Amino acid sequence: MSTELSDPTATTHVDFWFDPSCPWAWMTSRWVDEVAKHRDLDVTWHIMSLAVLNEDKDVSESYRAFFPRALRYTRLVAAVRELEGQEIVKPLYDALGIRIHPGGSKNPDEVIPAALAELGLPVEYLRYADSDEYDEPMRASHFDGISRVGQEVGTPVISVDGVAFFGPVISPAPKGEQALDLWDAIVAVARYDGFFELKRTRTREPIFD
């Protein structure tokens, strides 16, 4: 049985910052979707960018080589949000992520047109993946999330009723009562003002459904 440390009948306001390329953010987003089946969650989805997060950091060349591809997805989501509205962000994330992560595609020139077509969006939006036209709102969204948790984190960032934290980093995404137990425990820990970090070394890769 779930410990129900949060009131399961109350609306919980959640903000979720993601980079579409991050498999760990994808896993966490599937968990939040599972919790939302059983709890009244009001979730707002926001873009953040691993490329922006690491632009001034000393990272390996192999990791840095990943950023141009990742930046194309973040720029696309930021542009489509400005053009189509906030309500398109989650469907676009889902359409991109299912192809990038379970689908295993590393080619944005295949992923982006397919995702746009799935949602009935103009294929011409593909050009925004290679444009800095909407970098200002993209970066503003990124720094809004990061400012809540500090620079030494990654994606995802989650805020629950105004209490923000990085993660959780999970694999696979839990289902049912297990998903609710994890939700209640993490929200309870995050609400303690003096709590900052709980971590162990990852021993598995993302396990996708």
PDB file of C-alpha atoms in Angstrom:
ATOM      1  CA  MET A   1       0.000   0.000   0.000  1.00  0.00           C
ATOM      2  CA  SER A   2       1.137   3.557  -0.665  1.00  0.00           C
ATOM      3  CA  THR A   3       2.297   5.481   2.370  1.00  0.00           C
ATOM      4  CA  GLU A   4       0.297   8.504   1.099  1.00  0.00           C
ATOM      5  CA  LEU A   5       2.533  11.072   2.749  1.00  0.00           C
ATOM      6  CA  SER A   6       0.931  13.632   0.457  1.00  0.00           C
ATOM      7  CA  ASP A   7      -2.833  14.112   0.286  1.00  0.00           C
ATOM      8  CA  PRO A   8      -3.945  11.944  -2.665  1.00  0.00           C
ATOM      9  CA  THR A   9      -7.131  13.977  -3.104  1.00  0.00           C
ATOM     10  CA  ALA A  10      -5.517  17.413  -3.350  1.00  0.00           C
ATOM     11  CA  THR A  11      -4.306  18.980  -6.590  1.00  0.00           C
ATOM     12  CA  THR A  12      -0.512  19.029  -6.627  1.00  0.00           C
ATOM     13  CA  HIS A  13       1.163  21.624  -8.836  1.00  0.00           C
ATOM     14  CA  VAL A  14       4.230  20.226 -10.561  1.00  0.00           C
ATOM     15  CA  ASP A  15       6.760  21.877 -12.876  1.00  0.00           C
ATOM     16  CA  PHE A  16       9.042  19.565 -14.845  1.00  0.00           C
ATOM     17  CA  TRP A  17      12.144  20.743 -16.737  1.00  0.00           C
ATOM     18  CA  PHE A  18      13.554  18.339 -19.335  1.00  0.00           C
ATOM     19  CA  ASP A  19      16.061  18.068 -22.139  1.00  0.00           C
ATOM     20  CA  PRO A  20      14.449  15.856 -24.824  1.00  0.00           C
ATOM     21  CA  SER A  21      17.765  14.069 -25.420  1.00  0.00           C
ATOM     22  CA  CYS A  22      18.286  12.950 -21.821  1.00  0.00           C
ATOM     23  CA  PRO A  23      17.270   9.302 -21.266  1.00  0.00           C
ATOM     24  CA  TRP A  24      17.133   9.811 -17.493  1.00  0.00           C
ATOM     25  CA  ALA A  25      14.707  12.724 -17.830  1.00  0.00           C
ATOM     26  CA  TRP A  26      12.630  10.509 -20.116  1.00  0.00           C
ATOM     27  CA  MET A  27      12.484   7.763 -17.487  1.00  0.00           C
ATOM     28  CA  THR A  28      11.464  10.258 -14.801  1.00  0.00           C
ATOM     29  CA  SER A  29       8.795  11.763 -17.038  1.00  0.00           C
ATOM     30  CA  ARG A  30       7.247   8.308 -17.542  1.00  0.00           C
ATOM     31  CA  TRP A  31       7.127   7.924 -13.753  1.00  0.00           C
ATOM     32  CA  VAL A  32       5.386  11.295 -13.365  1.00  0.00           C
ATOM     33  CA  ASP A  33       2.898  10.222 -16.043  1.00  0.00           C
ATOM     34  CA  GLU A  34       2.230   7.041 -14.049  1.00  0.00           C
ATOM     35  CA  VAL A  35       1.692   8.989 -10.821  1.00  0.00           C
ATOM     36  CA  ALA A  36      -0.681  11.333 -12.668  1.00  0.00           C
ATOM     37  CA  LYS A  37      -2.943   8.363 -13.456  1.00  0.00           C
ATOM     38  CA  HIS A  38      -3.642   7.965  -9.736  1.00  0.00           C
ATOM     39  CA  ARG A  39      -3.134  11.461  -8.299  1.00  0.00           C
ATOM     40  CA  ASP A  40      -4.479  14.890  -9.207  1.00  0.00           C
ATOM     41  CA  LEU A  41      -1.310  16.404 -10.663  1.00  0.00           C
ATOM     42  CA  ASP A  42      -1.312  19.706 -12.511  1.00  0.00           C
ATOM     43  CA  VAL A  43       1.957  19.347 -14.450  1.00  0.00           C
ATOM     44  CA  THR A  44       3.574  22.114 -16.506  1.00  0.00           C
ATOM     45  CA  TRP A  45       6.382  20.945 -18.787  1.00  0.00           C
ATOM     46  CA  HIS A  46       9.374  23.208 -19.455  1.00  0.00           C
ATOM     47  CA  ILE A  47      12.420  22.977 -21.684  1.00  0.00           C
ATOM     48  CA  MET A  48      15.959  23.024 -20.334  1.00  0.00           C
ATOM     49  CA  SER A  49      19.224  22.360 -22.135  1.00  0.00           C
ATOM     50  CA  LEU A  50      22.194  20.168 -21.313  1.00  0.00           C
ATOM     51  CA  ALA A  51      24.132  22.118 -23.942  1.00  0.00           C
ATOM     52  CA  VAL A  52      23.458  25.404 -22.151  1.00  0.00           C
ATOM     53  CA  LEU A  53      24.096  23.831 -18.740  1.00  0.00           C
ATOM     54  CA  ASN A  54      27.553  22.677 -19.814  1.00  0.00           C
ATOM     55  CA  GLU A  55      28.550  25.454 -22.203  1.00  0.00           C
ATOM     56  CA  ASP A  56      31.195  26.835 -19.814  1.00  0.00           C
ATOM     57  CA  LYS A  57      32.166  23.555 -18.142  1.00  0.00           C
ATOM     58  CA  ASP A  58      35.130  21.279 -18.713  1.00  0.00           C
ATOM     59  CA  VAL A  59      33.505  18.115 -20.046  1.00  0.00           C
ATOM     60  CA  SER A  60      34.846  15.287 -22.177  1.00  0.00           C
ATOM     61  CA  GLU A  61      34.983  15.731 -25.942  1.00  0.00           C
ATOM     62  CA  SER A  62      32.713  12.736 -26.412  1.00  0.00           C
ATOM     63  CA  TYR A  63      30.067  14.326 -24.182  1.00  0.00           C
ATOM     64  CA  ARG A  64      30.457  17.732 -25.830  1.00  0.00           C
ATOM     65  CA  ALA A  65      29.961  16.128 -29.237  1.00  0.00           C
ATOM     66  CA  PHE A  66      26.429  15.206 -28.138  1.00  0.00           C
ATOM     67  CA  PHE A  67      25.383  18.816 -27.487  1.00  0.00           C
ATOM     68  CA  PRO A  68      24.738  20.024 -31.070  1.00  0.00           C
ATOM     69  CA  ARG A  69      22.190  17.247 -31.591  1.00  0.00           C
ATOM     70  CA  ALA A  70      20.601  17.886 -28.205  1.00  0.00           C
ATOM     71  CA  LEU A  71      20.442  21.624 -28.864  1.00  0.00           C
ATOM     72  CA  ARG A  72      18.404  21.038 -32.025  1.00  0.00           C
ATOM     73  CA  TYR A  73      15.659  19.383 -29.989  1.00  0.00           C
ATOM     74  CA  THR A  74      15.616  22.036 -27.285  1.00  0.00           C
ATOM     75  CA  ARG A  75      15.479  24.822 -29.857  1.00  0.00           C
ATOM     76  CA  LEU A  76      12.609  23.083 -31.622  1.00  0.00           C
ATOM     77  CA  VAL A  77      10.557  22.671 -28.448  1.00  0.00           C
ATOM     78  CA  ALA A  78      11.166  26.281 -27.427  1.00  0.00           C
ATOM     79  CA  ALA A  79      10.104  27.555 -30.847  1.00  0.00           C
ATOM     80  CA  VAL A  80       6.987  25.404 -31.080  1.00  0.00           C
ATOM     81  CA  ARG A  81       5.950  26.477 -27.603  1.00  0.00           C
ATOM     82  CA  GLU A  82       6.163  30.126 -28.646  1.00  0.00           C
ATOM     83  CA  LEU A  83       4.267  29.462 -31.876  1.00  0.00           C
ATOM     84  CA  GLU A  84       1.638  26.984 -30.689  1.00  0.00           C
ATOM     85  CA  GLY A  85       1.330  27.533 -26.932  1.00  0.00           C
ATOM     86  CA  GLN A  86       2.219  25.750 -23.715  1.00  0.00           C
ATOM     87  CA  GLU A  87      -0.231  22.889 -24.293  1.00  0.00           C
ATOM     88  CA  ILE A  88       1.878  21.524 -27.175  1.00  0.00           C
ATOM     89  CA  VAL A  89       5.051  21.059 -25.095  1.00  0.00           C
ATOM     90  CA  LYS A  90       4.205  17.683 -23.521  1.00  0.00           C
ATOM     91  CA  PRO A  91       2.798  16.086 -26.713  1.00  0.00           C
ATOM     92  CA  LEU A  92       5.893  17.241 -28.611  1.00  0.00           C
ATOM     93  CA  TYR A  93       8.183  15.899 -25.876  1.00  0.00           C
ATOM     94  CA  ASP A  94       6.376  12.555 -26.029  1.00  0.00           C
ATOM     95  CA  ALA A  95       6.555  12.401 -29.827  1.00  0.00           C
ATOM     96  CA  LEU A  96      10.280  13.220 -29.852  1.00  0.00           C
ATOM     97  CA  GLY A  97      11.179  11.109 -26.835  1.00  0.00           C
ATOM     98  CA  ILE A  98       9.502   7.892 -27.973  1.00  0.00           C
ATOM     99  CA  ARG A  99      11.659   8.000 -31.101  1.00  0.00           C
ATOM    100  CA  ILE A 100      14.873   9.109 -29.387  1.00  0.00           C
ATOM    101  CA  HIS A 101      14.784   6.759 -26.385  1.00  0.00           C
ATOM    102  CA  PRO A 102      12.789   3.531 -26.833  1.00  0.00           C
ATOM    103  CA  GLY A 103      13.116   4.022 -30.606  1.00  0.00           C
ATOM    104  CA  GLY A 104      16.877   4.527 -30.359  1.00  0.00           C
ATOM    105  CA  SER A 105      17.136   7.090 -33.155  1.00  0.00           C
ATOM    106  CA  LYS A 106      20.177   9.368 -33.178  1.00  0.00           C
ATOM    107  CA  ASN A 107      19.133  11.244 -36.304  1.00  0.00           C
ATOM    108  CA  PRO A 108      17.191  14.491 -35.664  1.00  0.00           C
ATOM    109  CA  ASP A 109      16.483  14.788 -39.391  1.00  0.00           C
ATOM    110  CA  GLU A 110      14.337  11.665 -39.060  1.00  0.00           C
ATOM    111  CA  VAL A 111      12.985  12.213 -35.554  1.00  0.00           C
ATOM    112  CA  ILE A 112      11.810  15.814 -35.915  1.00  0.00           C
ATOM    113  CA  PRO A 113       9.730  15.518 -39.129  1.00  0.00           C
ATOM    114  CA  ALA A 114       8.102  12.329 -37.824  1.00  0.00           C
ATOM    115  CA  ALA A 115       7.218  13.972 -34.505  1.00  0.00           C
ATOM    116  CA  LEU A 116       5.836  17.077 -36.217  1.00  0.00           C
ATOM    117  CA  ALA A 117       3.754  14.929 -38.568  1.00  0.00           C
ATOM    118  CA  GLU A 118       2.373  12.888 -35.665  1.00  0.00           C
ATOM    119  CA  LEU A 119       1.072  16.071 -34.043  1.00  0.00           C
ATOM    120  CA  GLY A 120      -0.164  17.642 -37.277  1.00  0.00           C
ATOM    121  CA  LEU A 121       2.345  20.480 -37.022  1.00  0.00           C
ATOM    122  CA  PRO A 122       3.887  22.161 -40.087  1.00  0.00           C
ATOM    123  CA  VAL A 123       6.986  20.372 -41.343  1.00  0.00           C
ATOM    124  CA  GLU A 124       8.456  23.852 -41.883  1.00  0.00           C
ATOM    125  CA  TYR A 125       8.992  24.025 -38.115  1.00  0.00           C
ATOM    126  CA  LEU A 126      12.014  21.799 -38.721  1.00  0.00           C
ATOM    127  CA  ARG A 127      14.007  24.934 -39.519  1.00  0.00           C
ATOM    128  CA  TYR A 128      13.741  26.157 -35.921  1.00  0.00           C
ATOM    129  CA  ALA A 129      15.918  23.258 -34.796  1.00  0.00           C
ATOM    130  CA  ASP A 130      18.826  25.005 -36.506  1.00  0.00           C
ATOM    131  CA  SER A 131      17.868  28.568 -35.625  1.00  0.00           C
ATOM    132  CA  ASP A 132      18.701  30.691 -32.596  1.00  0.00           C
ATOM    133  CA  GLU A 133      15.517  32.729 -33.134  1.00  0.00           C
ATOM    134  CA  TYR A 134      13.930  31.403 -29.941  1.00  0.00           C
ATOM    135  CA  ASP A 135      17.073  30.942 -27.890  1.00  0.00           C
ATOM    136  CA  GLU A 136      16.064  33.753 -25.528  1.00  0.00           C
ATOM    137  CA  PRO A 137      12.898  32.025 -24.221  1.00  0.00           C
ATOM    138  CA  MET A 138      14.689  28.658 -24.320  1.00  0.00           C
ATOM    139  CA  ARG A 139      17.505  29.940 -22.131  1.00  0.00           C
ATOM    140  CA  ALA A 140      15.066  31.771 -19.853  1.00  0.00           C
ATOM    141  CA  SER A 141      13.164  28.524 -19.277  1.00  0.00           C
ATOM    142  CA  HIS A 142      16.421  26.669 -18.654  1.00  0.00           C
ATOM    143  CA  PHE A 143      17.708  29.150 -16.085  1.00  0.00           C
ATOM    144  CA  ASP A 144      14.324  29.357 -14.390  1.00  0.00           C
ATOM    145  CA  GLY A 145      14.605  25.651 -13.601  1.00  0.00           C
ATOM    146  CA  ILE A 146      18.292  25.671 -12.717  1.00  0.00           C
ATOM    147  CA  SER A 147      17.934  28.710 -10.459  1.00  0.00           C
ATOM    148  CA  ARG A 148      15.675  26.656  -8.214  1.00  0.00           C
ATOM    149  CA  VAL A 149      18.201  23.881  -7.573  1.00  0.00           C
ATOM    150  CA  GLY A 150      21.705  25.211  -8.328  1.00  0.00           C
ATOM    151  CA  GLN A 151      24.274  24.655 -11.064  1.00  0.00           C
ATOM    152  CA  GLU A 152      25.680  21.277 -10.009  1.00  0.00           C
ATOM    153  CA  VAL A 153      22.733  19.251 -11.291  1.00  0.00           C
ATOM    154  CA  GLY A 154      21.348  18.049 -14.588  1.00  0.00           C
ATOM    155  CA  THR A 155      17.982  17.132 -16.057  1.00  0.00           C
ATOM    156  CA  PRO A 156      15.261  16.648 -15.002  1.00  0.00           C
ATOM    157  CA  VAL A 157      14.419  19.329 -12.471  1.00  0.00           C
ATOM    158  CA  ILE A 158      11.062  18.966 -10.732  1.00  0.00           C
ATOM    159  CA  SER A 159       9.220  21.471  -8.572  1.00  0.00           C
ATOM    160  CA  VAL A 160       6.343  20.180  -6.429  1.00  0.00           C
ATOM    161  CA  ASP A 161       4.173  22.914  -4.945  1.00  0.00           C
ATOM    162  CA  GLY A 162       7.193  25.226  -5.101  1.00  0.00           C
ATOM    163  CA  VAL A 163       9.765  22.773  -3.668  1.00  0.00           C
ATOM    164  CA  ALA A 164      12.343  21.975  -6.370  1.00  0.00           C
ATOM    165  CA  PHE A 165      14.875  19.151  -6.708  1.00  0.00           C
ATOM    166  CA  PHE A 166      16.997  17.390  -9.318  1.00  0.00           C
ATOM    167  CA  GLY A 167      15.849  13.950 -10.380  1.00  0.00           C
ATOM    168  CA  PRO A 168      15.037  11.390  -9.286  1.00  0.00           C
ATOM    169  CA  VAL A 169      17.304   9.340 -11.535  1.00  0.00           C
ATOM    170  CA  ILE A 170      15.508   6.008 -11.873  1.00  0.00           C
ATOM    171  CA  SER A 171      15.492   2.899 -14.050  1.00  0.00           C
ATOM    172  CA  PRO A 172      13.054   1.476 -14.872  1.00  0.00           C
ATOM    173  CA  ALA A 173      10.128   3.820 -14.243  1.00  0.00           C
ATOM    174  CA  PRO A 174       8.011   2.260 -11.480  1.00  0.00           C
ATOM    175  CA  LYS A 175       4.338   1.468 -11.936  1.00  0.00           C
ATOM    176  CA  GLY A 176       1.253   1.410  -9.740  1.00  0.00           C
ATOM    177  CA  GLU A 177       1.685   1.476  -5.984  1.00  0.00           C
ATOM    178  CA  GLN A 178       5.455   1.443  -6.319  1.00  0.00           C
ATOM    179  CA  ALA A 179       5.303   4.647  -8.362  1.00  0.00           C
ATOM    180  CA  LEU A 180       3.121   6.289  -5.715  1.00  0.00           C
ATOM    181  CA  ASP A 181       5.364   5.126  -2.879  1.00  0.00           C
ATOM    182  CA  LEU A 182       8.393   6.652  -4.582  1.00  0.00           C
ATOM    183  CA  TRP A 183       6.487   9.879  -5.271  1.00  0.00           C
ATOM    184  CA  ASP A 184       5.335  10.260  -1.672  1.00  0.00           C
ATOM    185  CA  ALA A 185       8.786   9.522  -0.283  1.00  0.00           C
ATOM    186  CA  ILE A 186      10.630  11.934  -2.562  1.00  0.00           C
ATOM    187  CA  VAL A 187       8.127  14.749  -2.059  1.00  0.00           C
ATOM    188  CA  ALA A 188       8.302  14.256   1.714  1.00  0.00           C
ATOM    189  CA  VAL A 189      12.118  14.377   1.713  1.00  0.00           C
ATOM    190  CA  ALA A 190      12.238  17.402  -0.600  1.00  0.00           C
ATOM    191  CA  ARG A 191       9.887  19.349   1.664  1.00  0.00           C
ATOM    192  CA  TYR A 192      12.403  19.205   4.501  1.00  0.00           C
ATOM    193  CA  ASP A 193      14.258  22.508   4.158  1.00  0.00           C
ATOM    194  CA  GLY A 194      17.551  21.072   5.383  1.00  0.00           C
ATOM    195  CA  PHE A 195      17.697  18.193   2.887  1.00  0.00           C
ATOM    196  CA  PHE A 196      20.167  18.579   0.018  1.00  0.00           C
ATOM    197  CA  GLU A 197      21.489  15.331  -1.423  1.00  0.00           C
ATOM    198  CA  LEU A 198      20.971  11.581  -1.541  1.00  0.00           C
ATOM    199  CA  LYS A 199      22.914   9.630  -4.126  1.00  0.00           C
ATOM    200  CA  ARG A 200      24.482   6.326  -5.124  1.00  0.00           C
ATOM    201  CA  THR A 201      26.363   5.201  -8.233  1.00  0.00           C
ATOM    202  CA  ARG A 202      24.165   4.082 -11.126  1.00  0.00           C
ATOM    203  CA  THR A 203      24.519   0.357 -11.775  1.00  0.00           C
ATOM    204  CA  ARG A 204      22.218   0.058 -14.810  1.00  0.00           C
ATOM    205  CA  GLU A 205      21.343   1.879 -17.986  1.00  0.00           C
ATOM    206  CA  PRO A 206      17.849   3.242 -18.701  1.00  0.00           C
ATOM    207  CA  ILE A 207      15.330   0.409 -19.066  1.00  0.00           C
ATOM    208  CA  PHE A 208      12.572   1.500 -21.440  1.00  0.00           C
ATOM    209  CA  ASP A 209       9.141  -0.076 -21.667  1.00  0.00           C
TER     210      ASP A 209
END
